[in-house]
Amino acid sequence: MTPITLFNAKTRTEEAFVPIDPKRVRMYVCGPTVYDRAHLGNARPVIVFDTLFRLLRHAYGVDHVTYVRNFTDVDDKINDRAAATGRPIRNITDETIGWYHADMDALGALRPSHEPRATDYIAQMIAMIGVLIDRGHAYAAEGHVLFDVRSYADYGRLSGRSVDDMIAGARVEVAPFKRDPMDFVLWKPSDESVPGWDSPWGRGRPGWHIECSAMAHDLLGPAFDIHGGGIDLQFPHHENEIAQSCCAHPEADFARVWIHNEMLQVEGRKMSKSLGNFFTVRDLLDQGVPGEVIRLVMLQTHYSRPMDWTAAKAAQAEGTLRKWRGLVAGVEAGMPAPAVVAALADNLNTAGAIAEMHKLASSGDRAGLAGSAALLGLLGADMGAWATVEGPSAEVSDLVADLLTARSAARAARDFARADALRDGFVAAGVEVKDTAQGVEWTLTPAFDLERLKALR
C-alpha cells in the first residue's frame, strides 16, 4: 500500500497517516446548514473530502472506511427563512437536503457513509452538555448554557490564538450573563415561535458547535482519525468542537488529524452577491456547465491553496474531459496508475494527479487513464451524457482514412513537405491523430471542421 501523508493543522506538520484502526478508518466533515442552495464555495470541501474518501477506500478497502458529513437543520437562518416564507421548517430543510444531494451527485461526489441531521441527535447533545456541567466546564445562566473557555487550557491551540488575544480583537457586544467574553453557547432558550426541546435548563435549542461534537461521538466514538472542513471553520467552530469534546471525554483526543481546504474566488475576486460573481452550483449546472467540469476545475488546485474559478478554466477542463472520454470509450478500466495514487497519497496532491493523467493520455495508456479517473471521480458513465457526440460518419471515416494513406505515402516518398502539411491540416480541422505501436489512432475534437478536412485532399 502506498503510504499516505497529510498536513495536520493540529500539529502544523505533514505527517504519515496512521489510522487508529486500519479496519475502521473514520472521517468527519462539517456539512451544510440547509436553508438554501449550495453555492460554488460550498462545493469545494465536498470535492476535496470526497477525493480523500476515495483514496482511503482505495488504500484500506471500501468496507473499512466510514465517512460522516452532517446536516445542520436547526439554525436561526432556517428559522428566519421559515418566518419570511410562512413554510414549515421541516419542509424547508427536506427540500434543501434534496437540492444538496442532487447538486453534489452532479459533481460526482459519493454519498457519505452517514449523513446525520442535527435534530435527530438532540438527546445526545443534551447528555454531552450535562457531562460538561458536571465536570465544571460549562455553566447555566438565564436559560442558556455556556462553555467555560478558561477551563480548557489548550483552547486556541488549533487556530494558534491565545484567549486574551481573542478578547482584545473581539468587536462583539458581550452578553451580561457570560463569565468570560469568549465563553460560547451550548444551549439557548426558545420561545414558541422557534423550534425547541425540553431540557434540564428549560425549553431551548442547541448552539451550533455542540452539534458536531455530539454526532461525531455517537457515530465515530470519542477518538477518530480525520476531521475536515473549510478554513473558515477552523475558528471558532473547530476550536470549540475540540474544547467541548476533549472536556466531555478527556480519555480521548477527539480527532487525530485536522484538514482544512482554502477558500474559493471567482475570476480573481472574492465571491459576493454585491460583485455580481456569486453562483450556486445549480446556477452553473443550469447554464450548461457539466458537474464533471466543475469537479476537474477544482481538482486542478491543491486544497490548501485559494482556488480561482474562471470561465477559461472551465472551457479548458471541458476540452480535456472530451479528449479523455474519447480515449477511454469502450475501454475496460484498469487499476489506477501508481503515479496517480502516489500524487494523491502525497497530502492529497490532486493537481499532481491530474498532471499524471495527462501523461497517461499522451502515452496511450487508456486502461490506466480510465482507472485513475475513477479514483478521482471522473469519466464515470453516469456523468458523461453531456459529452455524448455522434461518432464520425462514413464520409468522415473514409476521408480521414484516405488522408492517412496519403500521409504514409508522402513519408515513404520522403515528401516531408506534404506529410507536414497533412499533419498541420489535421490539427486545423480538429482531428487528433496519434501514431501508436498498435497503429494510427484518430479522434474528432470539439473543434472539428469538415470543410477544412475536405480541403486537405
Short mmCIF file of N, CA and C in Angstrom, two decimals, residues 104-235:
data_model
loop_
_atom_site.label_atom_id
_atom_site.label_comp_id
_atom_site.label_asym_id
_atom_site.label_seq_id
_atom_site.Cartn_x
_atom_site.Cartn_y
_atom_site.Cartn_z
N MET A 104 -24.71 17.83 -5.46
CA MET A 104 -23.44 17.16 -5.17
C MET A 104 -23.31 15.85 -5.96
N ASP A 105 -24.43 15.18 -6.20
CA ASP A 105 -24.39 14.00 -7.07
C ASP A 105 -23.89 14.39 -8.45
N ALA A 106 -24.34 15.55 -8.93
CA ALA A 106 -23.93 16.01 -10.27
C ALA A 106 -22.44 16.29 -10.35
N LEU A 107 -21.80 16.54 -9.19
CA LEU A 107 -20.35 16.76 -9.15
C LEU A 107 -19.58 15.45 -9.01
N GLY A 108 -20.30 14.34 -9.01
CA GLY A 108 -19.63 13.04 -8.91
C GLY A 108 -19.23 12.67 -7.51
N ALA A 109 -19.80 13.33 -6.50
CA ALA A 109 -19.44 13.03 -5.11
C ALA A 109 -20.20 11.81 -4.62
N LEU A 110 -19.48 10.91 -3.99
CA LEU A 110 -20.12 9.76 -3.36
C LEU A 110 -20.90 10.21 -2.14
N ARG A 111 -22.00 9.56 -1.84
CA ARG A 111 -22.70 9.86 -0.60
C ARG A 111 -21.86 9.36 0.56
N PRO A 112 -21.74 10.13 1.65
CA PRO A 112 -21.01 9.65 2.83
C PRO A 112 -21.67 8.42 3.42
N SER A 113 -20.95 7.76 4.30
CA SER A 113 -21.49 6.58 4.98
C SER A 113 -22.68 6.94 5.85
N HIS A 114 -22.61 8.12 6.49
CA HIS A 114 -23.69 8.61 7.34
C HIS A 114 -23.88 10.10 7.08
N GLU A 115 -25.13 10.54 7.04
CA GLU A 115 -25.44 11.96 6.90
C GLU A 115 -26.45 12.35 7.99
N PRO A 116 -25.98 12.46 9.21
CA PRO A 116 -26.90 12.73 10.33
C PRO A 116 -27.48 14.14 10.28
N ARG A 117 -28.74 14.25 10.67
CA ARG A 117 -29.39 15.54 10.83
C ARG A 117 -29.31 15.93 12.30
N ALA A 118 -28.98 17.18 12.56
CA ALA A 118 -28.79 17.62 13.94
C ALA A 118 -30.03 17.35 14.80
N THR A 119 -31.22 17.54 14.22
CA THR A 119 -32.44 17.38 15.02
C THR A 119 -32.67 15.94 15.47
N ASP A 120 -31.96 15.00 14.88
CA ASP A 120 -32.09 13.60 15.32
C ASP A 120 -31.14 13.27 16.47
N TYR A 121 -30.32 14.24 16.88
CA TYR A 121 -29.31 13.99 17.92
C TYR A 121 -29.41 14.98 19.08
N ILE A 122 -30.60 15.53 19.28
CA ILE A 122 -30.78 16.49 20.39
C ILE A 122 -30.51 15.81 21.74
N ALA A 123 -30.98 14.58 21.92
CA ALA A 123 -30.77 13.88 23.19
C ALA A 123 -29.28 13.71 23.49
N GLN A 124 -28.50 13.39 22.46
CA GLN A 124 -27.05 13.22 22.65
C GLN A 124 -26.40 14.56 23.01
N MET A 125 -26.89 15.64 22.41
CA MET A 125 -26.35 16.96 22.73
C MET A 125 -26.65 17.34 24.17
N ILE A 126 -27.89 17.11 24.61
CA ILE A 126 -28.27 17.42 25.98
C ILE A 126 -27.43 16.60 26.96
N ALA A 127 -27.20 15.34 26.65
CA ALA A 127 -26.38 14.49 27.52
C ALA A 127 -24.95 15.01 27.61
N MET A 128 -24.36 15.42 26.47
CA MET A 128 -22.98 15.92 26.49
C MET A 128 -22.90 17.23 27.26
N ILE A 129 -23.88 18.08 27.11
CA ILE A 129 -23.89 19.34 27.86
C ILE A 129 -23.95 19.06 29.36
N GLY A 130 -24.77 18.06 29.75
CA GLY A 130 -24.85 17.69 31.16
C GLY A 130 -23.52 17.23 31.71
N VAL A 131 -22.78 16.46 30.92
CA VAL A 131 -21.45 15.98 31.34
C VAL A 131 -20.51 17.18 31.52
N LEU A 132 -20.55 18.13 30.61
CA LEU A 132 -19.67 19.31 30.69
C LEU A 132 -19.98 20.13 31.94
N ILE A 133 -21.25 20.25 32.28
CA ILE A 133 -21.60 20.97 33.52
C ILE A 133 -21.08 20.22 34.73
N ASP A 134 -21.30 18.90 34.75
CA ASP A 134 -20.87 18.09 35.89
C ASP A 134 -19.36 18.15 36.09
N ARG A 135 -18.62 18.29 35.01
CA ARG A 135 -17.15 18.30 35.11
C ARG A 135 -16.59 19.71 35.28
N GLY A 136 -17.46 20.69 35.42
CA GLY A 136 -17.01 22.05 35.67
C GLY A 136 -16.56 22.82 34.45
N HIS A 137 -16.94 22.36 33.28
CA HIS A 137 -16.53 23.04 32.04
C HIS A 137 -17.66 23.87 31.42
N ALA A 138 -18.83 23.87 32.02
CA ALA A 138 -19.95 24.64 31.48
C ALA A 138 -20.83 25.09 32.63
N TYR A 139 -21.63 26.12 32.39
CA TYR A 139 -22.49 26.65 33.45
C TYR A 139 -23.79 27.17 32.83
N ALA A 140 -24.86 27.11 33.62
CA ALA A 140 -26.16 27.61 33.18
C ALA A 140 -26.33 29.04 33.65
N ALA A 141 -26.94 29.87 32.78
CA ALA A 141 -27.17 31.27 33.12
C ALA A 141 -28.31 31.82 32.28
N GLU A 142 -29.37 32.23 32.95
CA GLU A 142 -30.51 32.89 32.29
C GLU A 142 -31.05 32.06 31.12
N GLY A 143 -31.25 30.78 31.35
CA GLY A 143 -31.82 29.91 30.33
C GLY A 143 -30.81 29.42 29.31
N HIS A 144 -29.59 29.91 29.37
CA HIS A 144 -28.51 29.49 28.47
C HIS A 144 -27.58 28.53 29.22
N VAL A 145 -26.86 27.74 28.46
CA VAL A 145 -25.71 27.01 29.00
C VAL A 145 -24.51 27.43 28.17
N LEU A 146 -23.43 27.79 28.84
CA LEU A 146 -22.23 28.27 28.15
C LEU A 146 -21.02 27.44 28.52
N PHE A 147 -20.12 27.28 27.55
CA PHE A 147 -18.86 26.58 27.81
C PHE A 147 -17.88 27.56 28.41
N ASP A 148 -17.22 27.15 29.47
CA ASP A 148 -16.23 27.97 30.17
C ASP A 148 -14.88 27.78 29.48
N VAL A 149 -14.53 28.72 28.62
CA VAL A 149 -13.31 28.59 27.81
C VAL A 149 -12.07 28.52 28.68
N ARG A 150 -12.05 29.25 29.79
CA ARG A 150 -10.85 29.27 30.66
C ARG A 150 -10.63 27.92 31.34
N SER A 151 -11.65 27.04 31.30
CA SER A 151 -11.49 25.74 31.96
C SER A 151 -10.71 24.75 31.11
N TYR A 152 -10.44 25.11 29.87
CA TYR A 152 -9.72 24.20 28.96
C TYR A 152 -8.39 24.86 28.57
N ALA A 153 -7.32 24.37 29.10
CA ALA A 153 -6.01 25.01 28.96
C ALA A 153 -5.54 25.10 27.52
N ASP A 154 -5.93 24.14 26.68
CA ASP A 154 -5.44 24.11 25.30
C ASP A 154 -6.33 24.89 24.33
N TYR A 155 -7.28 25.68 24.86
CA TYR A 155 -8.15 26.43 23.95
C TYR A 155 -7.32 27.40 23.10
N GLY A 156 -7.52 27.35 21.79
CA GLY A 156 -6.78 28.19 20.86
C GLY A 156 -5.63 27.50 20.17
N ARG A 157 -5.34 26.25 20.57
CA ARG A 157 -4.18 25.55 20.01
C ARG A 157 -4.34 25.29 18.52
N LEU A 158 -5.54 24.92 18.08
CA LEU A 158 -5.75 24.62 16.66
C LEU A 158 -5.54 25.84 15.79
N SER A 159 -6.09 26.97 16.19
CA SER A 159 -6.01 28.19 15.39
C SER A 159 -4.79 29.04 15.71
N GLY A 160 -4.04 28.65 16.74
CA GLY A 160 -2.82 29.38 17.09
C GLY A 160 -3.10 30.73 17.73
N ARG A 161 -4.20 30.81 18.51
CA ARG A 161 -4.55 32.07 19.17
C ARG A 161 -4.60 31.87 20.68
N SER A 162 -4.31 32.92 21.41
CA SER A 162 -4.49 32.88 22.86
C SER A 162 -5.84 33.50 23.19
N VAL A 163 -6.43 33.08 24.28
CA VAL A 163 -7.74 33.61 24.67
C VAL A 163 -7.67 35.12 24.88
N ASP A 164 -6.62 35.60 25.49
CA ASP A 164 -6.50 37.04 25.75
C ASP A 164 -6.41 37.82 24.45
N ASP A 165 -5.68 37.28 23.44
CA ASP A 165 -5.61 37.95 22.14
C ASP A 165 -6.97 37.96 21.46
N MET A 166 -7.70 36.86 21.62
CA MET A 166 -9.03 36.80 21.02
C MET A 166 -9.95 37.87 21.62
N ILE A 167 -9.89 38.03 22.93
CA ILE A 167 -10.72 39.03 23.59
C ILE A 167 -10.33 40.42 23.13
N ALA A 168 -9.01 40.67 23.01
CA ALA A 168 -8.54 42.00 22.60
C ALA A 168 -9.02 42.34 21.19
N GLY A 169 -9.13 41.32 20.34
CA GLY A 169 -9.53 41.56 18.96
C GLY A 169 -11.02 41.49 18.73
N ALA A 170 -11.78 41.15 19.77
CA ALA A 170 -13.23 40.97 19.60
C ALA A 170 -13.91 42.33 19.44
N ARG A 171 -14.95 42.33 18.58
CA ARG A 171 -15.70 43.57 18.35
C ARG A 171 -17.19 43.37 18.62
N VAL A 172 -17.52 42.30 19.31
CA VAL A 172 -18.93 41.99 19.54
C VAL A 172 -19.31 42.38 20.96
N GLU A 173 -20.57 42.73 21.14
CA GLU A 173 -21.07 43.06 22.46
C GLU A 173 -21.17 41.77 23.28
N VAL A 174 -20.65 41.79 24.49
CA VAL A 174 -20.62 40.60 25.33
C VAL A 174 -21.91 40.51 26.14
N ALA A 175 -22.57 39.33 26.06
CA ALA A 175 -23.79 39.12 26.82
C ALA A 175 -23.48 39.22 28.32
N PRO A 176 -24.34 39.89 29.09
CA PRO A 176 -24.04 40.11 30.51
C PRO A 176 -24.00 38.83 31.34
N PHE A 177 -24.61 37.75 30.84
CA PHE A 177 -24.61 36.51 31.63
C PHE A 177 -23.37 35.65 31.39
N LYS A 178 -22.47 36.11 30.55
CA LYS A 178 -21.23 35.35 30.32
C LYS A 178 -20.21 35.66 31.41
N ARG A 179 -19.54 34.63 31.88
CA ARG A 179 -18.45 34.83 32.84
C ARG A 179 -17.22 35.41 32.14
N ASP A 180 -17.02 35.02 30.90
CA ASP A 180 -15.86 35.46 30.13
C ASP A 180 -16.34 35.80 28.72
N PRO A 181 -15.82 36.84 28.09
CA PRO A 181 -16.30 37.22 26.75
C PRO A 181 -16.20 36.11 25.71
N MET A 182 -15.24 35.17 25.89
CA MET A 182 -15.04 34.13 24.89
C MET A 182 -15.88 32.89 25.14
N ASP A 183 -16.57 32.80 26.26
CA ASP A 183 -17.43 31.65 26.51
C ASP A 183 -18.48 31.55 25.40
N PHE A 184 -18.76 30.33 24.96
CA PHE A 184 -19.70 30.18 23.84
C PHE A 184 -20.90 29.33 24.24
N VAL A 185 -21.99 29.51 23.48
CA VAL A 185 -23.28 28.93 23.81
C VAL A 185 -23.34 27.45 23.45
N LEU A 186 -23.79 26.65 24.42
CA LEU A 186 -24.08 25.24 24.18
C LEU A 186 -25.59 25.01 24.05
N TRP A 187 -26.36 25.83 24.75
CA TRP A 187 -27.83 25.70 24.74
C TRP A 187 -28.42 27.09 24.91
N LYS A 188 -29.50 27.38 24.20
CA LYS A 188 -30.13 28.70 24.32
C LYS A 188 -31.64 28.54 24.34
N PRO A 189 -32.32 29.46 25.00
CA PRO A 189 -33.77 29.32 25.16
C PRO A 189 -34.53 29.54 23.86
N SER A 190 -35.69 28.88 23.75
CA SER A 190 -36.56 29.03 22.58
C SER A 190 -37.94 29.47 23.06
N ASP A 191 -38.52 30.48 22.39
CA ASP A 191 -39.91 30.81 22.66
C ASP A 191 -40.78 29.98 21.72
N GLU A 192 -42.06 30.25 21.70
CA GLU A 192 -42.97 29.42 20.92
C GLU A 192 -42.84 29.63 19.42
N SER A 193 -42.12 30.68 18.99
CA SER A 193 -42.01 30.97 17.55
C SER A 193 -40.90 30.20 16.86
N VAL A 194 -40.02 29.54 17.62
CA VAL A 194 -38.90 28.81 17.03
C VAL A 194 -38.83 27.40 17.62
N PRO A 195 -38.14 26.49 16.94
CA PRO A 195 -38.06 25.12 17.45
C PRO A 195 -37.43 25.06 18.83
N GLY A 196 -37.89 24.13 19.63
CA GLY A 196 -37.32 23.96 20.96
C GLY A 196 -37.57 22.56 21.48
N TRP A 197 -36.73 22.16 22.42
CA TRP A 197 -36.82 20.85 23.05
C TRP A 197 -36.71 21.02 24.56
N ASP A 198 -37.37 20.16 25.29
CA ASP A 198 -37.28 20.21 26.75
C ASP A 198 -35.89 19.77 27.18
N SER A 199 -35.38 20.44 28.20
CA SER A 199 -34.05 20.12 28.72
C SER A 199 -34.01 20.48 30.20
N PRO A 200 -32.98 20.08 30.93
CA PRO A 200 -32.85 20.47 32.35
C PRO A 200 -32.74 21.98 32.54
N TRP A 201 -32.48 22.72 31.47
CA TRP A 201 -32.29 24.17 31.56
C TRP A 201 -33.46 24.94 30.94
N GLY A 202 -34.53 24.21 30.67
CA GLY A 202 -35.71 24.83 30.09
C GLY A 202 -35.83 24.50 28.60
N ARG A 203 -36.96 24.91 28.02
CA ARG A 203 -37.17 24.67 26.60
C ARG A 203 -36.17 25.50 25.79
N GLY A 204 -35.49 24.82 24.88
CA GLY A 204 -34.48 25.54 24.10
C GLY A 204 -33.99 24.72 22.94
N ARG A 205 -32.87 25.16 22.39
CA ARG A 205 -32.27 24.51 21.22
C ARG A 205 -30.76 24.58 21.35
N PRO A 206 -30.05 23.72 20.66
CA PRO A 206 -28.59 23.68 20.83
C PRO A 206 -27.88 24.83 20.13
N GLY A 207 -26.71 25.17 20.66
CA GLY A 207 -25.80 26.04 19.92
C GLY A 207 -25.20 25.25 18.77
N TRP A 208 -24.59 25.95 17.84
CA TRP A 208 -24.08 25.30 16.63
C TRP A 208 -22.97 24.31 16.94
N HIS A 209 -22.04 24.69 17.79
CA HIS A 209 -20.81 23.91 17.93
C HIS A 209 -21.05 22.53 18.55
N ILE A 210 -22.00 22.44 19.47
CA ILE A 210 -22.22 21.18 20.17
C ILE A 210 -22.75 20.10 19.24
N GLU A 211 -23.39 20.51 18.13
CA GLU A 211 -23.99 19.53 17.22
C GLU A 211 -22.95 18.53 16.72
N CYS A 212 -21.86 19.06 16.15
CA CYS A 212 -20.88 18.17 15.53
C CYS A 212 -20.19 17.29 16.57
N SER A 213 -19.92 17.84 17.74
CA SER A 213 -19.28 17.03 18.79
C SER A 213 -20.15 15.84 19.16
N ALA A 214 -21.46 16.10 19.33
CA ALA A 214 -22.36 15.02 19.74
C ALA A 214 -22.53 13.98 18.64
N MET A 215 -22.70 14.43 17.40
CA MET A 215 -22.89 13.49 16.29
C MET A 215 -21.63 12.69 16.01
N ALA A 216 -20.46 13.35 16.05
CA ALA A 216 -19.20 12.64 15.82
C ALA A 216 -18.99 11.57 16.89
N HIS A 217 -19.27 11.92 18.14
CA HIS A 217 -19.08 10.94 19.23
C HIS A 217 -20.02 9.76 19.07
N ASP A 218 -21.26 10.03 18.71
CA ASP A 218 -22.24 8.96 18.60
C ASP A 218 -21.92 8.01 17.45
N LEU A 219 -21.44 8.55 16.33
CA LEU A 219 -21.22 7.74 15.13
C LEU A 219 -19.80 7.22 14.98
N LEU A 220 -18.81 7.94 15.55
CA LEU A 220 -17.41 7.55 15.35
C LEU A 220 -16.67 7.23 16.64
N GLY A 221 -17.25 7.59 17.77
CA GLY A 221 -16.59 7.34 19.04
C GLY A 221 -15.84 8.56 19.54
N PRO A 222 -15.26 8.50 20.73
CA PRO A 222 -14.58 9.65 21.32
C PRO A 222 -13.28 10.03 20.62
N ALA A 223 -12.69 9.10 19.87
CA ALA A 223 -11.47 9.38 19.11
C ALA A 223 -11.61 8.80 17.72
N PHE A 224 -11.27 9.60 16.72
CA PHE A 224 -11.32 9.11 15.34
C PHE A 224 -10.19 9.75 14.55
N ASP A 225 -10.10 9.41 13.28
CA ASP A 225 -8.87 9.70 12.53
C ASP A 225 -8.77 11.11 11.94
N ILE A 226 -9.80 11.54 11.22
CA ILE A 226 -9.70 12.78 10.45
C ILE A 226 -10.95 13.63 10.66
N HIS A 227 -10.74 14.92 10.85
CA HIS A 227 -11.83 15.89 10.87
C HIS A 227 -11.51 16.94 9.81
N GLY A 228 -12.47 17.23 8.95
CA GLY A 228 -12.23 18.17 7.87
C GLY A 228 -13.28 19.24 7.77
N GLY A 229 -12.97 20.24 6.93
CA GLY A 229 -13.90 21.33 6.65
C GLY A 229 -13.16 22.49 6.04
N GLY A 230 -13.89 23.54 5.70
CA GLY A 230 -13.27 24.73 5.14
C GLY A 230 -12.45 25.48 6.17
N ILE A 231 -11.47 26.26 5.70
CA ILE A 231 -10.60 27.02 6.60
C ILE A 231 -11.40 28.03 7.40
N ASP A 232 -12.55 28.44 6.90
CA ASP A 232 -13.40 29.39 7.63
C ASP A 232 -13.98 28.79 8.90
N LEU A 233 -13.96 27.47 9.02
CA LEU A 233 -14.50 26.80 10.20
C LEU A 233 -13.44 26.54 11.28
N GLN A 234 -12.18 26.80 10.96
CA GLN A 234 -11.12 26.48 11.93
C GLN A 234 -11.35 27.21 13.25
N PHE A 235 -11.71 28.48 13.16
CA PHE A 235 -12.10 29.23 14.34
C PHE A 235 -13.35 30.03 14.03
#
